[in-house]
Amino acid sequence: MNKKTITDIDVAGKKVLVRVDFNVPLSSKDPNDDITVTDDTRINAALPTLNYLLDQGASLILCSHLGRPQSAADTQFAMDPVGARLGELLGRRVQKVDEVVGTQATAAAAALQPGDVLLLENTRFEAGEKRNDPELSSQLAALADVYVDDAFGSAHRAHASTEGVAQEMRAKGGPAVAGFLMGKELDALGTAVSNPAHPYVAIMGGAKISDKIKLIDNLLNTADKILIGGGMANTFLAAQGHNLGKSLVESDAIPEAKRLLDMASNQLILPIDVVVADEFSADAVGKVEDVWSISPEKMALDIGPATLDRFNAELQGAQLVIWNGPMGVFEFPNFAEGTNQLALLLAGLVEHGAQVMIGGGDSAAAVHKAGLTAKMTHVSTGGGASLELLEGKTLPGIAALDDK
Ligand code: ADP
Ligand code: MG
């Protein structure tokens, strides 16, 4: 995409405000506990950008949201454990202030020397963050000379620390550019949107059908085939007149599924068999049934082996594959086979030169659980953001950055 990144600007001796995604899992929700970071993947992912900026002679002011605090009183979401872990990973002192903006933050930012790292408090402690309050944005912009956005997962929300601050930085004459993580997401997903290689196969699954049906609509314009599995497939099968038993079906979405099937039945590939169970439980035992003979008292929790064969056949020779949404309830080992086998199949395609991109939080988790993240071309860090980008929407956090 035609957005400037940190390698397009000079940051030596500058104070650089970096919006990172440090929304990491924590060990406790009790503010009286000694809270630690339980998974530092997202902090690690920010290191290339942070180390590059430090090597160039910048000083850093970092900000992120963390969890869903109602206000600054929710101190269990304070950034202190994140700062501690970041300090260990960077091998440098990380100074943390207990506010996002204000006299302390301003004084700490003003005192920064090249190589120094300052971490601001959780941006959602400020009521103005989600409102995209211009006052908060301009106070944030006032702390620094340069704004860098490396939080792709927040780019679909116009918040003060994403969209607003970029506008304010430009208004005062400073650059607002993408970091390496953001740049990688834009390159990978941007290609799929604007210049996809063909054959291009999209795979959709998961559970949020009404949210994602618009994405299918848009993908029909660009992808050659769309394979539909997981909970999503149930609604389409019901739209075809199959009896789905106790399966998850979004009846409100059936008319839209019907419309898509009428419009593009040869592009949409549905399951021919499913793995059913008596109940939604980790202990439930799976049994394969054809989609036209699902037992009324059972629910479909995974795609079946004949469907996997069919999907495999459709995927042969594909040059670009986008996958969003697990093929089944992968959290239960008895119903993870479809998702795991598909992930293996896709890893094989990458070895043969295809580009395979994964979007969606649970899909990324499933691929990670299967140990195949490194085998994919790109696993997006942004669930909602990646979907909106693939839907062809403009993401406010990205639109606000400087054009090349
Ligand atoms: P993503 O986060 O990748 O965008 P979703 O949030 O849409 O994906 O869907 C993920 C969820 O869908 C998982 O928790 C999984 O258990 C569930 N799921 C997949 N297939 C089924 C199914 N057949 N019935 C019920 N839930 C399903
Ligand atoms: Mg999800």
Coordinates of C-alpha atoms and ligand atoms in Angstrom, one line a residue:
M1 CA 0.0 0.0 0.0
N2 CA 1.1 3.5 -0.7
K3 CA 1.7 4.5 2.9
K4 CA 5.0 5.8 4.3
T5 CA 6.8 3.6 6.8
I6 CA 9.6 4.4 9.3
T7 CA 12.3 3.7 6.7
D8 CA 11.0 6.6 4.6
I9 CA 11.7 9.3 7.2
D10 CA 14.6 10.6 9.4
V11 CA 14.1 9.9 13.1
A12 CA 17.6 10.6 14.4
G13 CA 17.4 12.7 17.5
K14 CA 13.6 12.8 17.3
K15 CA 11.0 11.9 19.9
V16 CA 8.9 9.3 18.3
L17 CA 5.4 8.4 19.6
V18 CA 4.7 4.7 18.7
R19 CA 1.2 3.3 19.0
V20 CA 1.9 -0.4 19.7
D21 CA -0.4 -3.3 20.3
F22 CA 0.6 -4.4 23.8
N23 CA -2.9 -5.8 24.5
V24 CA -1.4 -9.0 26.1
P25 CA -2.9 -11.6 28.4
L26 CA -2.3 -11.0 32.1
S27 CA -1.9 -13.4 35.0
S28 CA -4.7 -12.0 37.1
K29 CA -7.7 -9.6 37.1
D30 CA -7.2 -8.8 40.8
P31 CA -5.4 -5.4 41.2
N32 CA -4.0 -6.6 44.6
D33 CA -2.1 -9.5 42.9
D34 CA 1.4 -9.2 41.5
I35 CA 0.2 -9.2 37.9
T36 CA 2.5 -10.5 35.1
V37 CA 2.3 -10.9 31.3
T38 CA 1.5 -14.5 30.5
D39 CA 2.1 -14.3 26.7
D40 CA 4.6 -11.8 25.4
T41 CA 4.1 -12.6 21.6
R42 CA 2.7 -9.1 20.9
I43 CA 5.6 -7.4 22.8
N44 CA 8.1 -9.4 20.8
A45 CA 6.4 -8.6 17.6
A46 CA 6.9 -4.9 18.2
L47 CA 10.7 -5.2 18.8
P48 CA 11.9 -4.9 15.2
T49 CA 10.2 -1.4 15.0
L50 CA 11.4 -0.3 18.4
N51 CA 15.0 -1.5 17.9
Y52 CA 15.2 0.1 14.5
L53 CA 14.0 3.4 15.8
L54 CA 16.4 3.2 18.8
D55 CA 19.3 2.3 16.5
Q56 CA 18.5 5.3 14.4
G57 CA 19.0 7.5 17.4
A58 CA 15.4 8.2 18.3
S59 CA 13.8 8.3 21.8
L60 CA 10.6 6.4 22.2
I61 CA 7.2 7.3 23.7
L62 CA 5.1 4.1 23.6
C63 CA 1.3 3.8 24.1
S64 CA -1.2 1.0 23.8
H65 CA -4.6 -0.1 25.1
L66 CA -4.7 -3.1 27.4
G67 CA -7.9 -5.1 28.0
R68 CA -11.2 -3.4 28.5
P69 CA -11.0 -1.0 31.4
Q70 CA -14.1 1.2 32.2
S71 CA -11.8 3.9 33.5
A72 CA -8.5 4.6 35.2
A73 CA -9.9 3.1 38.4
D74 CA -9.5 -0.4 36.8
T75 CA -5.9 -0.5 37.9
Q76 CA -5.6 -4.2 37.1
F77 CA -5.2 -3.0 33.5
A78 CA -2.3 -0.7 34.3
M79 CA 0.7 -1.0 31.9
D80 CA 3.3 -1.7 34.6
P81 CA 3.7 -5.5 33.9
V82 CA 4.0 -4.7 30.2
G83 CA 6.7 -2.2 30.9
A84 CA 8.6 -4.7 33.1
R85 CA 8.5 -7.4 30.4
L86 CA 9.4 -4.9 27.6
G87 CA 12.4 -3.8 29.6
E88 CA 13.6 -7.4 29.8
L89 CA 13.1 -8.0 26.1
L90 CA 14.7 -4.7 25.0
G91 CA 17.6 -5.0 27.5
R92 CA 17.0 -1.3 28.4
R93 CA 15.4 0.6 31.1
V94 CA 11.7 1.4 30.4
Q95 CA 10.4 4.4 32.3
K96 CA 6.6 4.2 32.9
V97 CA 4.4 7.1 33.8
D98 CA 1.0 6.6 35.4
E99 CA -0.9 8.7 33.0
V100 CA -1.6 8.9 29.2
V101 CA -1.3 12.7 28.9
G102 CA -0.8 15.4 31.6
T103 CA 2.0 17.2 33.4
Q104 CA 3.9 14.0 34.3
A105 CA 3.8 12.6 30.8
T106 CA 4.8 15.9 29.3
A107 CA 7.7 16.3 31.7
A108 CA 8.9 12.8 31.1
A109 CA 8.7 13.1 27.4
A110 CA 10.5 16.5 27.4
A111 CA 13.4 14.9 29.3
L112 CA 14.0 12.0 26.9
Q113 CA 17.5 11.6 25.4
P114 CA 18.2 9.4 22.3
G115 CA 17.9 5.8 23.3
D116 CA 15.5 6.4 26.1
V117 CA 12.1 4.6 26.3
L118 CA 9.0 5.9 28.0
L119 CA 5.8 3.9 28.3
L120 CA 2.5 5.8 28.8
E121 CA -0.4 4.5 30.8
N122 CA -3.2 2.4 29.1
T123 CA -4.8 4.6 26.5
R124 CA -8.3 3.4 27.5
F125 CA -7.9 4.9 30.9
E126 CA -8.8 8.1 29.1
A127 CA -12.5 8.5 28.2
G128 CA -11.4 10.4 25.1
E129 CA -9.6 7.4 23.6
K130 CA -12.6 5.6 22.1
R131 CA -14.4 8.9 21.4
N132 CA -11.4 10.0 19.3
D133 CA -11.4 13.2 21.3
P134 CA -9.3 15.9 19.5
E135 CA -8.1 17.3 22.8
L136 CA -6.6 13.9 23.8
S137 CA -5.1 13.4 20.3
S138 CA -3.5 16.8 20.3
Q139 CA -2.1 16.3 23.8
L140 CA -0.6 13.0 22.6
A141 CA 0.8 14.6 19.4
A142 CA 2.3 17.4 21.5
L143 CA 4.6 14.8 23.3
A144 CA 6.5 13.9 20.2
D145 CA 8.0 15.0 16.8
V146 CA 7.0 11.9 14.9
Y147 CA 4.0 9.5 15.1
V148 CA 4.4 5.8 14.2
D149 CA 1.4 3.4 14.1
D150 CA 2.4 -0.3 14.5
A151 CA -0.9 -1.5 15.9
F152 CA -2.6 -3.0 12.9
G153 CA -5.2 -4.8 15.1
S154 CA -6.6 -1.4 16.2
A155 CA -6.5 0.3 12.7
H156 CA -10.2 -0.3 12.0
R157 CA -11.2 1.9 15.0
A158 CA -10.9 5.7 14.8
H159 CA -9.5 6.3 18.3
A160 CA -7.5 9.2 19.7
S161 CA -4.3 7.2 19.8
T162 CA -4.7 5.8 16.3
E163 CA -6.6 8.0 13.8
G164 CA -6.8 11.3 15.8
V165 CA -3.2 11.5 16.8
A166 CA -2.0 10.9 13.2
Q167 CA -4.1 13.9 12.0
E168 CA -2.9 16.1 14.9
M169 CA 0.8 15.1 14.2
R170 CA 0.4 16.1 10.5
A171 CA -1.4 19.3 11.5
K172 CA 1.7 20.4 13.5
G173 CA 4.0 19.4 10.6
G174 CA 5.3 16.1 11.8
P175 CA 5.3 12.8 9.9
A176 CA 2.7 10.1 10.7
V177 CA 3.9 6.7 9.3
A178 CA 3.6 2.9 9.6
G179 CA 5.9 0.7 11.6
F180 CA 7.3 -2.6 10.3
L181 CA 4.4 -4.7 11.7
M182 CA 1.8 -2.5 10.2
G183 CA 3.8 -2.3 6.9
K184 CA 4.0 -6.1 6.7
E185 CA 0.2 -6.4 7.2
L186 CA -0.5 -3.8 4.6
D187 CA 1.9 -5.4 2.1
A188 CA 0.4 -8.9 2.6
L189 CA -3.3 -8.2 2.8
G190 CA -3.1 -5.2 0.5
T191 CA -1.8 -7.5 -2.3
A192 CA -4.8 -9.8 -1.8
V193 CA -7.2 -6.9 -2.1
S194 CA -5.7 -5.0 -5.0
N195 CA -3.6 -7.4 -7.0
P196 CA -4.4 -11.0 -6.2
A197 CA -2.6 -13.9 -7.9
H198 CA -4.9 -16.5 -9.5
P199 CA -6.2 -19.1 -9.0
Y200 CA -7.3 -17.4 -5.8
V201 CA -9.2 -19.5 -3.3
A202 CA -10.8 -18.0 -0.1
I203 CA -11.7 -20.3 2.8
M204 CA -14.3 -19.2 5.3
G205 CA -15.5 -20.8 8.5
G206 CA -15.9 -19.9 12.2
A207 CA -19.0 -18.8 14.0
K208 CA -19.6 -15.1 13.4
I209 CA -21.8 -15.6 10.3
S210 CA -23.8 -12.4 10.1
D211 CA -20.5 -10.4 10.6
K212 CA -18.7 -12.2 7.8
I213 CA -21.4 -12.7 5.2
K214 CA -20.5 -9.2 3.8
L215 CA -17.0 -10.4 3.4
I216 CA -18.2 -13.3 1.2
D217 CA -20.1 -10.9 -0.9
N218 CA -16.9 -8.9 -1.6
L219 CA -14.7 -11.9 -2.0
L220 CA -17.0 -13.2 -4.8
N221 CA -15.7 -10.3 -6.9
T222 CA -12.0 -11.2 -6.5
A223 CA -11.7 -14.9 -5.5
D224 CA -12.2 -17.7 -8.0
K225 CA -13.6 -20.1 -5.4
I226 CA -14.8 -19.8 -1.8
L227 CA -14.7 -22.9 0.4
I228 CA -17.1 -22.7 3.3
G229 CA -16.7 -24.8 6.4
G230 CA -17.2 -24.6 10.2
G231 CA -20.3 -23.0 11.8
M232 CA -20.6 -20.7 8.7
A233 CA -21.3 -23.7 6.5
N234 CA -24.3 -24.7 8.6
T235 CA -26.2 -21.6 7.7
F236 CA -25.5 -22.2 4.0
L237 CA -26.5 -25.8 4.2
A238 CA -29.7 -24.8 5.9
A239 CA -30.3 -22.3 3.1
Q240 CA -30.0 -25.2 0.7
G241 CA -32.8 -27.0 2.5
H242 CA -30.7 -29.5 4.6
N243 CA -31.8 -30.4 8.0
L244 CA -29.0 -29.3 10.4
G245 CA -30.4 -30.9 13.6
K246 CA -29.1 -29.1 16.7
S247 CA -26.2 -27.4 14.8
L248 CA -25.4 -23.7 15.2
V249 CA -27.4 -22.0 12.4
E250 CA -28.0 -18.3 12.2
S251 CA -31.5 -18.2 10.9
D252 CA -31.5 -14.5 10.3
A253 CA -28.6 -15.0 7.9
I254 CA -30.4 -17.7 5.8
P255 CA -31.9 -15.3 3.3
E256 CA -28.5 -13.7 2.6
A257 CA -26.9 -17.1 2.3
K258 CA -29.7 -18.1 -0.2
R259 CA -29.0 -14.9 -2.2
L260 CA -25.3 -15.7 -2.4
L261 CA -26.0 -19.3 -3.4
D262 CA -28.4 -18.2 -6.2
M263 CA -25.9 -15.6 -7.4
A264 CA -22.7 -17.7 -7.3
S265 CA -23.5 -21.4 -6.7
N266 CA -20.5 -22.5 -8.8
Q267 CA -18.1 -20.3 -6.9
L268 CA -19.2 -21.4 -3.4
I269 CA -18.1 -24.9 -2.2
L270 CA -20.0 -26.3 0.7
P271 CA -19.3 -29.4 2.9
I272 CA -20.6 -32.8 1.8
D273 CA -20.1 -34.5 5.1
V274 CA -19.7 -33.3 8.7
V275 CA -18.6 -34.7 12.1
V276 CA -21.6 -34.6 14.4
A277 CA -22.0 -35.0 18.2
D278 CA -24.8 -35.3 20.7
E279 CA -23.7 -32.2 22.6
F280 CA -21.3 -29.3 22.5
S281 CA -18.6 -30.7 24.8
A282 CA -15.0 -31.6 24.8
D283 CA -16.0 -35.2 25.8
A284 CA -18.5 -35.6 23.0
V285 CA -17.6 -38.4 20.5
G286 CA -17.7 -37.5 16.8
K287 CA -19.4 -39.5 14.0
V288 CA -19.3 -38.7 10.3
E289 CA -22.6 -38.1 8.6
D290 CA -23.5 -36.9 5.1
V291 CA -25.0 -33.4 5.0
W292 CA -28.3 -34.7 3.5
S293 CA -28.8 -37.2 6.4
I294 CA -27.8 -35.3 9.6
S295 CA -29.6 -36.9 12.6
P296 CA -32.1 -34.5 14.0
E297 CA -30.8 -34.8 17.6
K298 CA -27.1 -34.2 16.6
M299 CA -25.0 -31.1 15.9
A300 CA -22.3 -30.6 13.3
L301 CA -19.0 -29.6 14.9
D302 CA -16.4 -30.3 12.2
I303 CA -16.1 -30.9 8.5
G304 CA -15.8 -34.5 7.4
P305 CA -13.1 -36.4 5.4
A306 CA -15.0 -36.3 2.1
T307 CA -15.3 -32.5 2.4
L308 CA -11.5 -32.3 3.1
D309 CA -10.9 -34.3 -0.1
R310 CA -13.1 -31.9 -2.0
F311 CA -11.5 -28.8 -0.5
N312 CA -8.0 -30.3 -1.3
A313 CA -9.0 -30.8 -4.9
E314 CA -10.2 -27.2 -5.2
L315 CA -6.9 -26.0 -3.6
Q316 CA -4.6 -27.7 -6.0
G317 CA -2.7 -25.2 -8.1
A318 CA -4.0 -22.2 -6.1
Q319 CA -1.6 -19.3 -6.1
L320 CA -3.3 -17.3 -3.4
V321 CA -5.3 -18.6 -0.4
I322 CA -7.0 -16.5 2.2
W323 CA -8.3 -18.3 5.2
N324 CA -10.6 -16.9 7.9
G325 CA -12.5 -19.0 10.4
P326 CA -11.8 -22.5 11.8
M327 CA -13.4 -25.5 10.1
G328 CA -14.8 -26.8 13.3
V329 CA -14.7 -26.5 17.1
F330 CA -10.9 -26.8 17.1
E331 CA -10.8 -26.1 20.8
F332 CA -12.1 -29.7 21.4
P333 CA -9.5 -32.2 20.1
N334 CA -12.3 -34.5 18.8
F335 CA -13.5 -31.8 16.4
A336 CA -10.1 -30.2 15.5
E337 CA -9.3 -32.6 12.7
G338 CA -10.8 -30.6 9.8
T339 CA -9.0 -27.4 10.9
N340 CA -5.7 -29.2 11.5
Q341 CA -5.8 -31.1 8.2
L342 CA -6.6 -28.0 6.3
A343 CA -3.7 -26.1 8.0
L344 CA -1.4 -28.9 7.0
L345 CA -2.7 -28.8 3.4
L346 CA -2.1 -25.1 3.2
A347 CA 1.4 -25.4 4.6
G348 CA 2.1 -27.8 1.8
L349 CA 0.8 -25.3 -0.8
V350 CA 3.2 -22.7 0.6
E351 CA 6.0 -25.1 0.0
H352 CA 4.9 -25.3 -3.6
G353 CA 5.0 -21.5 -4.0
A354 CA 1.5 -20.4 -3.2
Q355 CA 0.8 -17.4 -0.9
V356 CA -1.3 -18.4 2.1
M357 CA -2.7 -15.7 4.4
I358 CA -4.6 -16.3 7.6
G359 CA -6.9 -13.7 9.2
G360 CA -9.0 -13.8 12.3
G361 CA -8.1 -14.3 16.0
D362 CA -9.3 -17.8 16.4
S363 CA -8.0 -18.9 13.0
A364 CA -4.5 -17.6 14.0
A365 CA -4.8 -19.4 17.3
A366 CA -5.8 -22.7 15.6
V367 CA -2.8 -22.4 13.2
H368 CA -0.5 -21.6 16.1
K369 CA -1.9 -24.6 18.1
A370 CA -1.2 -26.8 15.1
G371 CA 2.4 -25.5 15.2
L372 CA 2.2 -24.2 11.6
T373 CA 2.4 -20.4 12.0
A374 CA 5.9 -20.2 10.5
K375 CA 4.8 -22.3 7.5
M376 CA 2.2 -19.8 6.3
T377 CA 3.1 -16.8 4.2
H378 CA 1.3 -14.4 6.6
V379 CA -0.7 -14.8 9.8
S380 CA -2.4 -11.5 10.5
T381 CA -2.3 -10.1 14.0
G382 CA -5.5 -8.2 13.5
G383 CA -8.8 -10.1 13.6
G384 CA -11.4 -7.4 12.9
A385 CA -8.9 -5.2 11.1
S386 CA -7.9 -7.9 8.6
L387 CA -11.5 -8.7 7.8
E388 CA -12.4 -5.1 7.2
L389 CA -9.4 -4.7 4.9
L390 CA -10.3 -7.8 2.9
E391 CA -13.9 -6.5 2.7
G392 CA -12.5 -3.6 0.8
K393 CA -13.1 -1.1 3.6
T394 CA -10.9 1.8 4.3
L395 CA -9.4 1.5 7.8
P396 CA -9.3 4.9 9.5
G397 CA -6.0 4.2 11.3
I398 CA -4.3 3.5 8.0
A399 CA -6.1 6.2 6.0
A400 CA -4.7 8.8 8.5
L401 CA -1.1 7.9 7.8
D402 CA 1.1 9.9 5.3
D403 CA 1.0 8.7 1.7
K404 CA 4.2 7.8 -0.1
Ligands
ADP1 P1 -12.0 -15.9 13.7 O1 -11.7 -15.5 15.1 O2 -10.8 -16.7 13.1 O3 -12.4 -14.8 12.9 P2 -14.6 -16.8 14.5 O4 -14.5 -16.0 15.7 O5 -15.6 -16.4 13.4 O6 -13.2 -17.0 13.8 O7 -15.0 -18.4 14.8 C1 -14.2 -19.1 15.7 C2 -15.1 -20.1 16.5 O8 -16.0 -20.8 15.7 C3 -14.3 -21.1 17.3 O9 -14.5 -20.8 18.7 C4 -15.0 -22.4 16.9 O10 -15.1 -23.3 18.0 C5 -16.3 -22.0 16.3 N1 -16.8 -23.0 15.4 C6 -16.3 -23.5 14.3 N2 -17.1 -24.4 13.7 C7 -18.2 -24.5 14.5 C8 -19.4 -25.3 14.5 N3 -19.6 -26.2 13.5 N4 -20.3 -25.2 15.5 C9 -20.0 -24.3 16.5 N5 -19.0 -23.5 16.6 C10 -18.0 -23.6 15.6
MG2 MG -13.0 -15.0 16.7

